[in-house]
Coordinates of C-alpha atoms and ligand atoms in Angstrom, one line a residue:
M228 CA 91.2 126.9 127.9
A229 CA 90.6 125.9 124.7
D230 CA 88.2 128.3 122.7
P231 CA 85.1 125.5 122.5
Q232 CA 83.5 127.7 118.5
G233 CA 86.6 128.0 117.4
F234 CA 86.2 125.3 114.9
L235 CA 83.3 127.2 113.6
K236 CA 85.0 130.0 113.3
H237 CA 87.8 128.9 110.8
T238 CA 88.3 126.0 108.4
R239 CA 90.9 123.9 108.3
A240 CA 94.1 125.1 106.0
E241 CA 96.8 123.6 104.9
A242 CA 100.7 124.3 104.8
K243 CA 101.6 126.3 101.8
K244 CA 103.5 123.6 98.8
R245 CA 106.5 125.4 96.7
P246 CA 105.4 125.6 93.0
A247 CA 105.4 122.2 91.9
T248 CA 107.9 122.7 89.0
E249 CA 109.8 124.6 91.2
R250 CA 110.0 121.4 93.6
A251 CA 110.5 119.0 90.9
A252 CA 113.7 120.5 90.2
D253 CA 115.2 120.2 92.9
W254 CA 115.5 118.4 95.9
D255 CA 114.4 120.5 98.4
E256 CA 111.9 119.6 101.4
V257 CA 108.4 120.0 99.3
Y258 CA 106.1 122.7 101.9
L259 CA 107.5 126.1 102.5
D260 CA 109.2 126.7 105.8
Q261 CA 106.5 127.8 108.3
G262 CA 108.4 131.1 108.7
P263 CA 107.4 133.4 112.3
E264 CA 105.0 135.9 110.3
V265 CA 103.0 132.2 109.2
R266 CA 103.3 131.0 112.1
E267 CA 101.7 133.6 114.0
A268 CA 99.2 134.7 111.2
Q269 CA 98.5 130.8 110.5
V270 CA 99.5 128.0 112.6
R271 CA 97.7 130.0 115.6
V272 CA 94.3 130.1 114.0
Q273 CA 94.7 126.4 113.1
A274 CA 95.6 125.8 117.2
T275 CA 92.7 127.9 117.8
R276 CA 90.0 124.9 116.2
C277 CA 90.7 122.3 118.3
M278 CA 88.5 121.9 121.4
D279 CA 90.0 120.1 124.2
C280 CA 88.0 117.2 124.3
G281 CA 86.4 115.5 127.5
V282 CA 88.0 112.4 125.6
P283 CA 90.3 113.7 123.4
F284 CA 90.9 110.7 120.6
C285 CA 93.8 112.2 118.7
H286 CA 96.0 111.2 121.6
S287 CA 93.7 108.3 123.1
G288 CA 92.8 104.7 122.0
S289 CA 94.2 102.6 119.4
A290 CA 92.9 104.8 116.8
G291 CA 95.0 107.9 117.9
C292 CA 98.9 109.0 118.5
P293 CA 101.0 106.7 119.7
L294 CA 102.6 108.4 121.2
G295 CA 100.1 109.4 123.3
N296 CA 101.4 113.2 122.4
L297 CA 99.8 115.9 124.7
I298 CA 98.2 117.3 121.8
P299 CA 95.4 120.0 122.7
E300 CA 97.4 120.9 125.9
W301 CA 99.7 122.2 122.9
N302 CA 97.2 123.5 120.5
D303 CA 96.5 125.4 124.1
L304 CA 99.1 126.5 124.4
V305 CA 99.8 127.4 119.9
R306 CA 96.6 129.4 120.2
R307 CA 98.3 132.0 122.3
G308 CA 101.3 132.2 121.6
D309 CA 103.2 130.2 124.0
W310 CA 105.1 128.1 121.7
E311 CA 107.8 127.2 124.4
S312 CA 106.2 125.6 126.9
A313 CA 104.2 124.2 123.9
S314 CA 107.7 122.4 122.5
H315 CA 108.3 121.7 126.1
R316 CA 105.1 119.5 126.2
L317 CA 105.4 117.9 122.7
H318 CA 109.2 117.0 123.8
A319 CA 107.9 115.6 126.5
T320 CA 106.0 112.8 124.9
N321 CA 108.4 112.6 121.5
N322 CA 112.1 112.7 120.7
F323 CA 111.9 113.6 117.7
P324 CA 108.1 115.7 116.5
E325 CA 110.1 117.5 113.9
F326 CA 110.3 114.0 112.4
T327 CA 106.8 112.8 113.0
G328 CA 105.3 116.6 111.2
R329 CA 107.6 116.0 108.7
L330 CA 107.2 112.3 108.2
C331 CA 103.8 111.1 109.9
P332 CA 100.6 110.3 107.8
A333 CA 98.7 111.9 111.5
P334 CA 96.8 108.4 112.8
C335 CA 96.2 111.9 114.9
E336 CA 94.1 113.8 112.3
A337 CA 91.9 110.4 111.6
A338 CA 90.9 110.4 114.8
C339 CA 90.6 114.0 116.0
V340 CA 86.4 114.3 116.6
L341 CA 86.1 117.2 114.1
A342 CA 87.5 114.8 111.3
I343 CA 83.7 112.8 111.8
T344 CA 82.0 116.0 112.9
P345 CA 79.5 116.3 109.8
D346 CA 80.3 120.6 108.9
A347 CA 83.5 120.8 111.2
G348 CA 85.2 122.2 108.5
G349 CA 87.8 118.4 108.5
A350 CA 90.3 117.6 111.4
V351 CA 92.6 119.7 113.3
A352 CA 95.6 120.0 111.4
I353 CA 97.6 118.5 114.3
K354 CA 100.7 117.4 112.1
R355 CA 101.1 121.0 110.7
V356 CA 101.1 122.6 114.0
E357 CA 103.3 119.5 115.6
Q358 CA 106.2 120.9 112.5
A359 CA 105.8 123.9 113.3
I360 CA 105.9 123.9 116.9
A361 CA 109.5 121.9 116.8
D362 CA 111.3 124.1 114.1
T363 CA 109.9 126.9 116.1
A364 CA 112.0 125.5 118.9
W365 CA 114.9 124.8 116.4
E366 CA 115.4 128.1 115.8
N367 CA 114.3 130.0 118.7
G368 CA 117.4 127.4 120.4
S369 CA 115.3 126.4 123.0
V370 CA 115.7 122.7 122.2
K371 CA 119.4 121.6 124.2
A372 CA 121.0 118.5 124.9
S373 CA 120.1 118.0 128.0
Q374 CA 122.9 115.3 130.0
S375 CA 122.5 112.7 133.1
Q376 CA 123.4 113.5 136.7
V377 CA 123.5 110.6 136.9
S378 CA 125.5 107.0 135.7
S379 CA 124.5 103.6 136.6
G380 CA 127.5 102.5 135.3
K381 CA 125.9 100.0 132.8
K382 CA 126.1 99.5 129.2
V383 CA 124.0 99.4 125.9
A384 CA 124.8 98.4 122.9
I385 CA 121.6 99.7 120.0
V386 CA 122.1 98.0 116.3
G387 CA 120.8 100.0 114.1
S388 CA 120.0 104.0 114.2
G389 CA 117.0 104.5 112.4
P390 CA 114.4 106.6 114.3
A391 CA 114.0 103.6 116.7
G392 CA 117.0 102.6 117.4
L393 CA 117.9 106.6 118.2
A394 CA 114.9 107.1 120.5
A395 CA 115.4 103.9 122.3
A396 CA 119.2 105.6 122.9
Q397 CA 118.4 109.1 123.8
Q398 CA 116.8 107.5 126.1
L399 CA 118.7 105.3 128.5
T400 CA 121.7 108.1 127.3
R401 CA 119.7 110.6 129.7
A402 CA 119.0 108.0 131.9
G403 CA 122.0 107.5 133.2
H404 CA 123.6 104.3 130.6
E405 CA 126.5 104.2 128.2
V406 CA 124.8 103.4 125.1
T407 CA 126.7 103.6 122.4
V408 CA 125.2 102.5 118.4
Y409 CA 126.6 101.0 116.1
E410 CA 125.0 101.2 112.4
R411 CA 126.6 98.6 109.3
D412 CA 126.3 102.1 107.0
D413 CA 128.5 104.9 106.5
R414 CA 126.1 107.2 107.9
L415 CA 123.8 107.4 110.2
G416 CA 120.1 107.3 110.5
G417 CA 118.9 104.7 109.0
L418 CA 116.2 104.4 106.7
L419 CA 115.5 108.6 107.3
R420 CA 118.4 108.6 106.3
Y421 CA 118.7 106.4 102.8
G422 CA 115.3 105.6 102.5
I423 CA 113.4 108.8 102.7
P424 CA 113.8 111.2 100.3
E425 CA 115.5 115.1 100.5
F426 CA 112.2 116.7 99.0
K427 CA 110.8 115.1 102.7
M428 CA 112.8 115.9 104.7
E429 CA 116.1 117.6 104.4
K430 CA 119.0 115.3 106.2
K431 CA 120.2 118.8 107.7
V432 CA 116.8 118.4 110.1
L433 CA 118.6 114.7 111.0
D434 CA 122.1 115.8 111.4
R435 CA 121.0 118.4 113.8
R436 CA 119.4 115.8 115.8
L437 CA 122.4 113.7 115.9
A438 CA 124.4 116.2 117.4
Q439 CA 122.4 116.4 120.1
L440 CA 122.3 112.6 120.9
R441 CA 126.2 112.9 120.3
K442 CA 126.0 116.2 123.0
E443 CA 124.2 114.7 125.2
G444 CA 126.5 111.3 125.7
T445 CA 125.6 109.0 123.0
R446 CA 127.8 107.1 121.1
F447 CA 127.4 106.3 117.6
V448 CA 129.1 103.8 115.5
T449 CA 128.9 103.5 112.1
G450 CA 130.4 101.6 109.2
C451 CA 130.3 97.9 111.7
E452 CA 128.0 95.1 111.3
V453 CA 127.5 93.8 114.5
G454 CA 128.0 89.9 115.0
V455 CA 130.4 90.0 111.9
D456 CA 133.1 93.5 112.2
L457 CA 131.7 92.9 116.5
T458 CA 131.5 89.8 117.1
V459 CA 129.0 88.5 119.5
E460 CA 131.0 87.1 122.0
E461 CA 132.8 90.7 121.9
L462 CA 129.2 92.3 121.7
R463 CA 127.9 89.5 125.2
A464 CA 131.2 91.4 127.0
S465 CA 130.9 94.8 125.8
F466 CA 127.6 95.4 127.3
D467 CA 125.1 94.8 130.2
A468 CA 121.8 94.4 127.0
V469 CA 121.3 95.2 123.4
V470 CA 118.5 96.5 121.7
L471 CA 117.7 95.2 118.2
A472 CA 116.6 98.1 116.2
V473 CA 117.7 96.7 112.6
G474 CA 114.6 98.2 110.9
A475 CA 112.7 95.3 107.9
L476 CA 114.8 95.9 104.7
R477 CA 113.4 92.9 103.1
G478 CA 111.8 93.9 100.1
R479 CA 109.0 92.1 98.7
D480 CA 109.6 90.8 95.5
D481 CA 107.1 89.7 92.2
T482 CA 108.0 86.6 92.7
T483 CA 105.6 84.8 89.8
T484 CA 105.1 87.5 86.9
P485 CA 107.1 86.7 83.8
G486 CA 110.1 88.8 82.8
R487 CA 110.9 89.5 86.6
S488 CA 114.5 88.0 86.2
L489 CA 114.9 91.3 82.9
D490 CA 117.3 93.9 83.7
G491 CA 116.0 97.4 84.1
V492 CA 113.3 95.4 87.0
H493 CA 114.6 96.5 90.3
L494 CA 112.6 97.1 94.1
A495 CA 112.0 100.3 95.8
M496 CA 114.9 100.2 97.6
E497 CA 118.0 99.8 95.1
H498 CA 116.3 102.8 93.4
L499 CA 116.0 105.4 96.1
V500 CA 119.1 104.1 98.9
P501 CA 121.6 105.0 95.5
A502 CA 119.1 108.5 95.3
N503 CA 119.6 109.3 98.3
R504 CA 123.4 108.3 98.9
A505 CA 123.4 110.7 95.7
C506 CA 122.1 113.8 97.4
E507 CA 124.4 113.2 100.3
G508 CA 127.6 114.2 97.7
D509 CA 127.6 110.1 96.6
G510 CA 128.0 110.9 92.8
A511 CA 125.5 109.7 90.4
P512 CA 123.3 107.0 91.1
A513 CA 124.2 103.6 89.8
I514 CA 120.0 103.4 89.3
S515 CA 118.4 106.5 87.3
A516 CA 115.1 107.1 85.8
A517 CA 117.6 109.8 83.9
G518 CA 116.2 109.6 80.1
K519 CA 113.8 106.7 80.6
H520 CA 110.1 105.5 81.0
V521 CA 109.6 104.5 84.6
V522 CA 106.9 102.2 85.9
V523 CA 106.4 101.7 89.7
I524 CA 104.7 99.4 91.1
G525 CA 102.4 100.2 94.4
G526 CA 100.7 102.9 95.2
G527 CA 101.9 103.5 98.8
D528 CA 104.9 106.0 100.7
T529 CA 107.5 104.2 99.2
G530 CA 106.1 103.8 95.8
A531 CA 105.1 108.1 95.4
D532 CA 108.7 108.5 97.1
C533 CA 110.0 106.4 93.8
Y534 CA 107.3 108.7 91.3
G535 CA 108.9 112.1 93.2
T536 CA 112.8 110.6 93.2
A537 CA 112.1 109.7 89.2
V538 CA 111.2 112.9 88.2
R539 CA 113.7 114.2 90.1
Q540 CA 115.3 112.7 88.2
G541 CA 114.6 113.3 84.5
A542 CA 112.7 110.9 83.9
L543 CA 111.0 110.8 80.0
S544 CA 107.4 109.3 81.9
V545 CA 106.6 107.9 84.9
T546 CA 104.0 106.2 85.9
Q547 CA 102.7 104.3 88.9
L548 CA 100.2 101.6 89.2
D549 CA 97.9 100.6 91.7
Q550 CA 95.7 97.9 92.5
Y551 CA 93.4 99.7 94.2
P552 CA 90.1 102.0 92.0
Q553 CA 91.2 105.4 92.2
P554 CA 90.7 107.6 95.5
P555 CA 89.2 109.1 97.3
S556 CA 87.7 105.7 97.8
Q557 CA 87.9 104.6 101.0
R558 CA 88.9 100.8 100.9
D559 CA 87.1 97.5 102.0
D560 CA 89.0 96.6 105.4
A561 CA 87.2 100.1 106.4
R562 CA 85.7 99.3 109.9
S563 CA 84.8 102.4 112.0
P564 CA 83.1 105.4 111.0
W565 CA 86.5 107.3 111.4
P566 CA 88.0 108.1 108.1
V567 CA 91.3 106.0 108.1
W568 CA 93.7 108.3 105.8
P569 CA 96.6 107.5 106.9
W570 CA 95.8 103.8 105.6
I571 CA 93.5 104.4 102.1
L572 CA 94.8 104.9 99.1
R573 CA 96.6 108.7 99.4
T574 CA 97.2 111.6 96.9
Y575 CA 100.4 112.4 97.7
A576 CA 102.5 116.1 97.0
A577 CA 104.6 113.7 94.7
H578 CA 101.8 113.6 92.2
E579 CA 101.4 117.1 91.3
E580 CA 104.5 116.9 90.0
G581 CA 104.1 115.3 87.0
G582 CA 103.9 111.8 86.0
E583 CA 100.6 109.6 86.0
R584 CA 98.7 107.7 88.0
R585 CA 97.0 104.2 87.3
F586 CA 94.5 102.8 89.2
A587 CA 92.3 99.1 89.1
V588 CA 94.9 97.6 87.1
A589 CA 97.5 94.3 87.7
V590 CA 100.6 93.6 86.4
E591 CA 100.9 90.7 84.0
E592 CA 104.4 90.0 82.4
F593 CA 107.2 92.4 82.4
T594 CA 108.7 91.9 78.7
G595 CA 111.2 92.7 77.0
E596 CA 114.6 92.7 74.4
D597 CA 118.2 91.1 74.3
G598 CA 117.4 90.7 78.4
R599 CA 116.4 94.2 79.1
V600 CA 113.1 95.1 80.7
T601 CA 111.6 97.7 77.3
A602 CA 107.2 97.3 78.1
V603 CA 105.3 96.1 81.3
K604 CA 101.9 94.0 80.3
L605 CA 98.5 95.3 82.1
R606 CA 94.8 94.2 82.4
K607 CA 92.7 96.1 84.2
V608 CA 91.3 94.1 88.3
K609 CA 89.5 94.6 90.8
V610 CA 90.2 93.2 94.5
Q611 CA 88.0 91.4 96.1
R612 CA 87.4 89.4 99.5
D613 CA 87.7 85.4 98.5
S614 CA 85.0 83.2 100.8
T615 CA 88.4 82.5 103.9
G616 CA 88.8 86.9 103.4
R617 CA 91.5 86.7 102.1
R618 CA 92.2 90.2 99.7
V619 CA 92.7 88.2 95.6
V620 CA 92.7 90.1 93.0
V621 CA 90.4 88.8 89.8
P622 CA 91.5 89.8 86.6
M623 CA 87.8 92.6 84.8
S624 CA 89.1 92.3 81.4
E625 CA 90.5 89.6 78.9
E626 CA 92.3 93.0 77.1
F627 CA 96.0 93.8 77.6
E628 CA 97.5 97.0 77.0
E629 CA 101.0 97.8 76.9
L630 CA 102.8 100.3 79.0
P631 CA 106.7 101.3 77.7
A632 CA 109.4 100.8 80.6
D633 CA 112.6 101.2 80.9
L634 CA 113.1 100.4 84.5
V635 CA 110.7 99.2 86.5
L636 CA 110.5 99.5 90.2
L637 CA 108.7 97.5 92.6
A638 CA 107.5 99.1 96.1
I639 CA 104.6 95.9 97.4
G640 CA 105.7 96.9 100.6
F641 CA 108.5 94.6 102.7
E642 CA 108.9 91.6 103.9
G643 CA 110.6 91.8 107.6
V644 CA 114.3 91.4 108.6
E645 CA 116.9 90.7 106.6
Q646 CA 118.5 88.0 107.3
M647 CA 122.1 89.0 109.3
P648 CA 125.0 86.6 111.4
L649 CA 124.3 89.1 114.4
L650 CA 120.5 87.6 114.7
D651 CA 121.9 83.2 113.8
G652 CA 125.4 84.3 116.7
L653 CA 122.8 85.3 119.4
G654 CA 120.2 82.5 118.4
I655 CA 116.7 84.6 117.3
S656 CA 114.2 83.1 115.3
L657 CA 112.2 84.6 113.2
S658 CA 108.1 84.9 113.8
A659 CA 106.0 83.4 110.6
R660 CA 106.4 87.2 109.0
S661 CA 110.0 87.6 109.6
T662 CA 109.3 89.6 112.6
I663 CA 111.6 89.4 115.9
S664 CA 108.7 88.7 118.7
C665 CA 109.5 89.3 122.2
G666 CA 107.7 89.2 125.5
S667 CA 105.5 92.1 127.2
D668 CA 109.5 93.1 128.8
W669 CA 111.0 93.8 125.2
Q670 CA 113.2 90.8 125.6
T671 CA 113.7 88.7 122.8
S672 CA 114.5 85.3 122.8
A673 CA 117.6 85.5 124.2
P674 CA 118.6 86.8 127.5
G675 CA 119.2 91.0 128.1
V676 CA 118.3 91.4 124.5
F677 CA 115.7 93.7 123.1
V678 CA 113.8 94.5 120.2
C679 CA 111.8 97.5 119.1
G680 CA 110.4 99.1 115.3
D681 CA 110.2 97.6 112.6
A682 CA 112.2 95.0 113.9
H683 CA 109.0 94.1 115.6
R684 CA 106.5 95.3 114.1
G685 CA 107.4 94.9 110.3
A686 CA 107.7 98.0 108.3
S687 CA 105.1 100.6 110.4
L688 CA 105.1 104.4 111.2
V689 CA 108.0 106.5 112.0
V690 CA 105.8 106.9 114.6
W691 CA 105.6 103.7 116.1
A692 CA 108.7 103.2 115.9
I693 CA 109.9 106.1 117.9
A694 CA 106.8 104.8 120.3
E695 CA 108.6 101.5 120.4
G696 CA 112.1 102.9 121.0
R697 CA 110.5 104.8 124.2
S698 CA 109.1 102.0 125.1
V699 CA 112.5 100.0 125.0
A700 CA 114.1 102.6 127.2
N701 CA 111.7 101.9 129.3
A702 CA 112.1 98.3 129.7
V703 CA 116.0 98.1 129.4
D704 CA 116.0 100.8 132.1
R705 CA 114.0 98.4 134.5
H706 CA 116.2 95.3 133.6
L707 CA 119.6 97.0 134.3
T708 CA 118.0 99.2 137.9
G709 CA 115.0 97.2 138.9
S710 CA 112.5 99.7 137.9
S711 CA 112.2 102.9 135.6
D712 CA 110.6 106.3 135.1
L713 CA 111.0 106.8 131.6
P714 CA 107.1 106.9 129.3
S715 CA 106.6 103.6 127.9
P716 CA 103.4 104.4 125.7
V717 CA 102.6 101.3 123.2
I718 CA 103.1 97.8 124.8
P719 CA 104.2 94.8 122.2
N720 CA 101.5 94.0 119.6
Ligands
SF4_917 FE1 91.9 118.9 120.1 FE2 91.0 117.3 117.0 FE3 92.4 116.2 120.0 FE4 89.9 116.8 120.2 S1 90.2 115.0 119.4 S2 91.3 117.5 121.3 S3 89.7 119.0 118.4 S4 93.0 118.1 118.4

């Protein structure tokens, strides 16, 4: 039984970060390790703030955790110091809580009853508790490989090794299917490996989970583009079902601003992938911010990743531009009394490490000399709705300003699935949003071919990728055996 007055005795306390100057000089994780003493002295107190609500909005309803994480249950177990049982309850709904504890913007906290209760001290620090449970379990050696005792004799190919593909693979392997994950890159992990900077999640966190999957029997093939290196005919002949977890990596480009074609103007991923490869030991990145004036366009997660990466690479200056006004500002699309912080303008740890943010501005032109960008021309703007409800950017000044820029990074979103021979070979066409459509059973227009994660949903949160991976595993298991005991936390949108 939770302490219903715990939140009156204790206020919310965030996990501690390393000093900004220290972390800007290396690639290690921003947050200090919540070692055993911190967990006992601080995290248990944070868990004590949970009221075990009759209707726990944190894990139910449309606003809470898509995985249906049993948050009040494990909060109470942590309150009582039973970390091992807390880990079992956490892993019951989430294959990779150490990923979500580090990377998820925590819709559960936005939905927490304490988040909207006046003078309640803020939401329960759910994400902090989650990471502490997962890290404790790894440290104590209680995260074990769980080998299936049955074999279905069915073979499943999963294309893509990001969080959706890995969650589907673990669920299906544990259900007794023979699962092979294909990854076109040279290393596993998709965006977890080459999109997320080391300072947000060190790759050793990913590698120990991959080792667990291997031990459980999941097979991995890297450097293989399915549809090219393994033909569609070979794929179809070798597997009883196929899951497409290929992500939504087509970066949104700026096709209208004059000067876009100048050297030095790049999509965000053209900067982040080589930077992450350099951390893996692949040598100096082809596109680096070292010694440059860097302008990052876009105020979201990817923009903040570019920002923190540019600071660590030794940029002369880093400026991030956003069309929206300065936080804390609830954007005009907030429709409920609940805070919506995973989706509104946020401040990231990277912003404490140097550089500057500029708000309510838009780029009018990239200017340059000898074919290379040297500056961006800005002016003040306002984002508002037009008569059809569409967001439009309206100039608020006739004056322009020039910012020096040797490297411009466009972090303005993603536009769906990349073109790939595999989709053509399977006869799969893309939706108007350039994602892969499916029926209520997660099956695409190609029989026996399923989809999950960003490839289906469009670029989204890691927690949604895991939730869709778990759900597609249920659907594939049913397809292959006629029924399934695997959980299915979400339905296709
Ligand atoms: Fe605890 Fe908040 Fe969930 Fe209520 S909504 S059960 S207080 S975490």
